[in-house]
Amino acid sequence: MPVRRLIRRLFGPQHGIVVTFTTIPPRFALLGPMIAALAAQKRRPDAVELYVPRQYRRFPGERAALPSLPDWIDVIETDMDYGPATKVLPALDRWAGTDVDILFCDDDTIHDPFWTTRLAEMRRDRPTDVVCELGMDIDRLLSDPSLSRPHTPTPRAVIDQPTPAELSVIRRRMKDGGPGHPYLSAPGYVDILFGFRGAMVRPGWVDRRAWTIPGILWTVDDVWLSGMIALAGRRIWAGGAACWMSGESPASRTQDLYSSVIGGADRATANRLGVSYMRDTWGIWR
């Protein structure tokens, strides 16, 4: 029986979590820790889907073979490479017309066993919002106070960002197995979701223009997807127990976009271009 029909039959119109992610060929052999963390979730997802383009824009030529994966991961090939947004845009199409929650995440984060539990609890408490564990407003994302504005809706998330000196202490503590530093002092609404820690959305909650990504903006999926969520009239709620610097897998520094310069734009430049595009084209975040 197809997974979609099975979830409808077992869980009804408002239940079921489908975890989705994508990856790139240099990371194929590094997926083990991330997949093991998904298998260890206390609230097991109802399906796990890996979306891989037939051809990659960053890695031309014949795609390497995927490693052997557990049989509970459905591998779905896509004709279009949306960059990191491949982890969610094809899934929104595949699950169109259903009320399942699509929990998308990155391939280089090791989630603790209560990750899906926290997201499911946020969905229960915020039934009409996109929910995530980490996020930020645009003025702080771009380190540009001029972008600060009277925010609606409220309350806004309060970010507990450690100082550089505190980060140094946290790094040493975490190497010894000590606790991290909480990311949020208080949950609330944010402009931008951070997809690497996971975000939960439903089909129809992202504007259809999201599938046509202009220029370099395919490299900054957090800004792009957040703007398309706002354009669809949805809000983003950040909450949970995530900590600064926690959860990196061995894949996190392998061909990562965060530290790459593509088309002459580093991450900060691409983020700024994305925010400017949203503001100038659709009046979002003004």
Short mmCIF file of C-alpha atoms in Angstrom, two decimals:
data_model
loop_
_atom_site.label_atom_id
_atom_site.label_comp_id
_atom_site.label_asym_id
_atom_site.label_seq_id
_atom_site.Cartn_x
_atom_site.Cartn_y
_atom_site.Cartn_z
CA MET A 1 0.00 0.00 0.00
CA PRO A 2 1.39 3.49 -0.86
CA VAL A 3 2.74 5.35 2.18
CA ARG A 4 0.36 8.26 1.64
CA ARG A 5 -2.74 6.06 1.69
CA LEU A 6 -1.42 4.11 4.68
CA ILE A 7 -0.88 7.27 6.74
CA ARG A 8 -4.37 8.52 5.86
CA ARG A 9 -5.87 5.21 6.94
CA LEU A 10 -3.89 4.84 10.17
CA PHE A 11 -3.69 8.39 11.42
CA GLY A 12 -6.65 10.26 9.96
CA PRO A 13 -6.74 13.79 8.57
CA GLN A 14 -4.64 15.60 11.20
CA HIS A 15 -1.94 13.20 12.30
CA GLY A 16 1.25 11.74 10.90
CA ILE A 17 4.76 13.17 10.64
CA VAL A 18 6.83 12.69 7.50
CA VAL A 19 10.51 13.55 7.99
CA THR A 20 12.15 14.74 4.79
CA PHE A 21 15.72 15.62 3.87
CA THR A 22 18.10 15.82 0.94
CA THR A 23 21.83 15.33 0.55
CA ILE A 24 24.71 15.77 -1.89
CA PRO A 25 27.10 13.18 -3.35
CA PRO A 26 30.14 14.12 -1.19
CA ARG A 27 28.02 13.37 1.88
CA PHE A 28 26.52 10.05 0.75
CA ALA A 29 28.99 8.08 2.85
CA LEU A 30 28.53 10.35 5.89
CA LEU A 31 24.80 9.95 6.49
CA GLY A 32 25.11 7.19 9.10
CA PRO A 33 25.05 9.26 12.32
CA MET A 34 22.16 11.41 11.16
CA ILE A 35 20.12 8.36 10.11
CA ALA A 36 20.91 6.57 13.39
CA ALA A 37 19.55 9.60 15.26
CA LEU A 38 16.31 9.41 13.27
CA ALA A 39 16.02 5.72 14.16
CA ALA A 40 16.43 6.58 17.86
CA GLN A 41 13.55 9.06 18.04
CA LYS A 42 11.16 8.37 20.92
CA ARG A 43 8.29 9.58 18.75
CA ARG A 44 9.04 7.65 15.59
CA PRO A 45 8.11 9.51 12.39
CA ASP A 46 5.40 7.85 10.33
CA ALA A 47 7.59 8.03 7.22
CA VAL A 48 11.10 9.19 6.32
CA GLU A 49 11.84 10.40 2.80
CA LEU A 50 15.19 11.25 1.20
CA TYR A 51 14.85 13.45 -1.89
CA VAL A 52 17.76 13.34 -4.36
CA PRO A 53 17.96 15.12 -7.72
CA ARG A 54 18.72 13.01 -10.75
CA GLN A 55 21.32 15.65 -11.61
CA TYR A 56 22.96 18.16 -9.26
CA ARG A 57 23.74 21.74 -10.25
CA ARG A 58 26.85 21.79 -8.01
CA PHE A 59 28.06 18.32 -8.99
CA PRO A 60 27.57 17.82 -12.74
CA GLY A 61 27.84 14.47 -14.41
CA GLU A 62 26.48 11.09 -13.50
CA ARG A 63 25.28 10.91 -9.92
CA ALA A 64 27.15 8.57 -7.62
CA ALA A 65 25.29 5.61 -6.18
CA LEU A 66 23.68 6.05 -2.80
CA PRO A 67 24.93 3.82 0.01
CA SER A 68 22.76 1.06 1.41
CA LEU A 69 20.01 2.66 3.49
CA PRO A 70 17.49 1.26 5.97
CA ASP A 71 14.31 0.00 4.37
CA TRP A 72 12.25 2.55 6.32
CA ILE A 73 13.78 5.40 4.28
CA ASP A 74 12.00 6.05 0.99
CA VAL A 75 14.39 7.43 -1.64
CA ILE A 76 12.58 9.73 -4.07
CA GLU A 77 14.31 11.07 -7.17
CA THR A 78 13.48 14.56 -8.40
CA ASP A 79 13.84 16.06 -11.87
CA MET A 80 14.69 19.49 -10.44
CA ASP A 81 17.54 20.39 -8.11
CA TYR A 82 16.21 23.16 -5.85
CA GLY A 83 19.43 23.21 -3.85
CA PRO A 84 18.86 22.62 -0.11
CA ALA A 85 15.15 23.37 -0.58
CA THR A 86 14.98 19.98 -2.34
CA LYS A 87 14.45 18.62 1.18
CA VAL A 88 10.93 20.08 1.28
CA LEU A 89 9.56 21.49 -1.99
CA PRO A 90 9.08 18.11 -3.77
CA ALA A 91 7.60 16.68 -0.56
CA LEU A 92 5.00 19.45 -0.47
CA ASP A 93 3.97 18.40 -3.98
CA ARG A 94 3.99 14.71 -3.14
CA TRP A 95 1.76 15.19 -0.10
CA ALA A 96 -0.51 17.84 -1.64
CA GLY A 97 -4.11 17.49 -0.52
CA THR A 98 -3.24 15.84 2.79
CA ASP A 99 -2.90 17.20 6.32
CA VAL A 100 0.28 15.38 7.26
CA ASP A 101 3.06 17.37 8.88
CA ILE A 102 6.24 17.53 6.83
CA LEU A 103 9.20 17.86 9.19
CA PHE A 104 12.15 18.83 7.02
CA CYS A 105 15.74 18.87 8.24
CA ASP A 106 19.35 18.85 7.05
CA ASP A 107 21.63 15.90 6.43
CA ASP A 108 24.39 17.17 8.73
CA THR A 109 22.59 17.51 12.07
CA ILE A 110 22.36 14.76 14.68
CA HIS A 111 19.07 15.21 16.50
CA ASP A 112 18.55 14.11 20.08
CA PRO A 113 15.93 11.38 20.73
CA PHE A 114 13.22 13.87 21.73
CA TRP A 115 13.47 16.06 18.63
CA THR A 116 10.32 14.83 16.89
CA THR A 117 8.50 14.81 20.24
CA ARG A 118 9.22 18.52 20.74
CA LEU A 119 8.11 19.42 17.22
CA ALA A 120 4.91 17.36 17.62
CA GLU A 121 4.17 19.17 20.88
CA MET A 122 4.73 22.54 19.21
CA ARG A 123 2.34 21.52 16.42
CA ARG A 124 -0.28 20.59 19.03
CA ASP A 125 0.09 23.99 20.69
CA ARG A 126 0.44 25.99 17.44
CA PRO A 127 -1.95 24.26 15.01
CA THR A 128 -1.94 27.01 12.38
CA ASP A 129 1.75 28.03 12.46
CA VAL A 130 4.89 26.68 10.88
CA VAL A 131 6.98 25.54 13.84
CA CYS A 132 10.74 25.20 14.24
CA GLU A 133 13.35 24.97 16.99
CA LEU A 134 15.60 27.81 15.87
CA GLY A 135 15.02 31.05 14.05
CA MET A 136 15.83 34.75 13.94
CA ASP A 137 14.48 38.11 12.81
CA ILE A 138 16.00 39.74 9.73
CA ASP A 139 17.69 42.63 11.53
CA ARG A 140 19.68 40.22 13.67
CA LEU A 141 20.29 37.75 10.85
CA LEU A 142 21.89 40.48 8.75
CA SER A 143 23.42 42.39 11.71
CA ASP A 144 21.59 45.47 10.44
CA PRO A 145 19.68 47.47 13.07
CA SER A 146 18.12 49.59 10.32
CA LEU A 147 15.96 46.59 9.43
CA SER A 148 14.39 46.53 12.89
CA ARG A 149 10.67 47.30 12.72
CA PRO A 150 7.53 47.15 14.84
CA HIS A 151 6.92 43.42 14.78
CA THR A 152 3.66 41.61 14.42
CA PRO A 153 2.68 39.06 15.45
CA THR A 154 3.78 38.85 19.06
CA PRO A 155 5.28 37.50 21.23
CA ARG A 156 8.67 37.48 19.53
CA ALA A 157 11.22 34.80 20.30
CA VAL A 158 13.99 35.91 22.65
CA ILE A 159 17.41 34.64 21.57
CA ASP A 160 19.95 33.89 24.28
CA GLN A 161 23.11 34.37 22.23
CA PRO A 162 26.33 33.74 24.20
CA THR A 163 29.26 36.12 23.96
CA PRO A 164 32.44 34.96 22.17
CA ALA A 165 34.05 34.29 25.57
CA GLU A 166 31.06 32.22 26.66
CA LEU A 167 31.14 30.30 23.38
CA SER A 168 34.76 29.33 24.06
CA VAL A 169 33.77 27.95 27.46
CA ILE A 170 30.78 26.13 25.93
CA ARG A 171 33.00 24.48 23.31
CA ARG A 172 35.33 23.11 25.99
CA ARG A 173 32.42 21.99 28.15
CA MET A 174 30.65 20.23 25.28
CA LYS A 175 33.83 18.35 24.31
CA ASP A 176 33.73 16.85 27.80
CA GLY A 177 30.08 15.90 27.43
CA GLY A 178 28.76 18.90 29.32
CA PRO A 179 25.59 20.79 28.48
CA GLY A 180 25.28 23.33 25.71
CA HIS A 181 23.91 26.84 25.91
CA PRO A 182 20.15 27.33 25.38
CA TYR A 183 19.33 29.07 22.13
CA LEU A 184 16.06 30.62 23.23
CA SER A 185 15.28 32.45 26.44
CA ALA A 186 11.62 32.45 25.41
CA PRO A 187 9.74 30.96 22.46
CA GLY A 188 7.94 33.20 20.02
CA TYR A 189 7.54 34.29 16.42
CA VAL A 190 10.50 34.86 14.09
CA ASP A 191 10.99 36.05 10.52
CA ILE A 192 13.41 33.31 9.47
CA LEU A 193 13.33 29.62 10.34
CA PHE A 194 16.61 27.72 10.61
CA GLY A 195 15.96 24.48 8.78
CA PHE A 196 19.05 22.63 9.99
CA ARG A 197 17.32 22.04 13.35
CA GLY A 198 14.08 21.12 11.63
CA ALA A 199 10.86 22.88 10.72
CA MET A 200 7.33 21.50 10.43
CA VAL A 201 4.99 22.63 7.68
CA ARG A 202 1.90 21.34 5.93
CA PRO A 203 1.15 21.19 2.20
CA GLY A 204 -0.42 24.45 1.06
CA TRP A 205 1.44 26.51 3.67
CA VAL A 206 4.14 27.63 1.20
CA ASP A 207 3.34 29.97 -1.70
CA ARG A 208 3.52 28.29 -5.12
CA ARG A 209 6.09 30.84 -6.27
CA ALA A 210 8.57 29.05 -4.01
CA TRP A 211 9.26 26.53 -6.76
CA THR A 212 10.78 29.23 -9.01
CA ILE A 213 13.92 30.39 -7.22
CA PRO A 214 15.70 33.40 -8.76
CA GLY A 215 19.45 33.66 -9.14
CA ILE A 216 21.68 32.87 -6.19
CA LEU A 217 18.77 32.58 -3.75
CA TRP A 218 18.73 28.79 -4.10
CA THR A 219 21.75 28.80 -1.76
CA VAL A 220 19.85 30.42 1.14
CA ASP A 221 16.83 28.20 1.58
CA ASP A 222 16.06 29.47 5.08
CA VAL A 223 15.44 33.01 3.81
CA TRP A 224 13.69 31.82 0.66
CA LEU A 225 11.33 29.36 2.33
CA SER A 226 10.57 31.75 5.20
CA GLY A 227 9.59 34.47 2.74
CA MET A 228 7.39 32.06 0.79
CA ILE A 229 5.72 30.98 4.04
CA ALA A 230 5.02 34.63 4.88
CA LEU A 231 3.71 35.18 1.35
CA ALA A 232 1.27 32.32 1.92
CA GLY A 233 -0.04 34.11 5.04
CA ARG A 234 1.54 31.77 7.59
CA ARG A 235 3.62 32.65 10.66
CA ILE A 236 6.77 30.95 11.99
CA TRP A 237 6.97 29.96 15.66
CA ALA A 238 10.35 29.07 17.19
CA GLY A 239 10.52 27.07 20.40
CA GLY A 240 12.14 24.03 21.91
CA ALA A 241 15.24 23.05 23.83
CA ALA A 242 17.95 23.37 21.17
CA CYS A 243 21.39 24.65 22.21
CA TRP A 244 24.03 26.65 20.42
CA MET A 245 26.55 24.48 18.52
CA SER A 246 24.85 21.17 19.33
CA GLY A 247 24.21 18.36 16.89
CA GLU A 248 26.85 18.75 14.18
CA SER A 249 27.57 15.56 12.26
CA PRO A 250 30.78 14.67 10.38
CA ALA A 251 29.07 15.91 7.21
CA SER A 252 28.64 19.47 8.47
CA ARG A 253 31.87 20.82 6.93
CA THR A 254 31.78 18.72 3.77
CA GLN A 255 30.95 20.96 0.79
CA ASP A 256 28.77 23.10 3.05
CA LEU A 257 27.01 26.11 1.56
CA TYR A 258 27.46 28.11 4.76
CA SER A 259 31.15 28.74 4.11
CA SER A 260 31.01 28.61 0.30
CA VAL A 261 31.17 31.46 -2.19
CA ILE A 262 28.89 30.76 -5.15
CA GLY A 263 28.38 33.15 -8.03
CA GLY A 264 30.56 35.63 -6.19
CA ALA A 265 28.28 35.66 -3.13
CA ASP A 266 29.15 34.35 0.31
CA ARG A 267 26.42 33.37 2.77
CA ALA A 268 26.03 36.85 4.28
CA THR A 269 25.74 38.43 0.83
CA ALA A 270 23.24 35.84 -0.37
CA ASN A 271 21.13 36.27 2.78
CA ARG A 272 21.08 40.02 2.24
CA LEU A 273 20.10 39.59 -1.41
CA GLY A 274 17.31 37.23 -0.37
CA VAL A 275 15.90 39.60 2.24
CA SER A 276 16.11 42.54 -0.19
CA TYR A 277 14.33 40.51 -2.87
CA MET A 278 11.47 39.68 -0.51
CA ARG A 279 11.15 43.27 0.66
CA ASP A 280 11.37 44.84 -2.79
CA THR A 281 9.29 42.31 -4.72
CA TRP A 282 6.49 41.45 -2.31
CA GLY A 283 6.79 43.89 0.59
CA ILE A 284 7.57 41.10 3.04
CA TRP A 285 9.46 42.05 6.25
CA ARG A 286 8.91 45.80 5.81
#
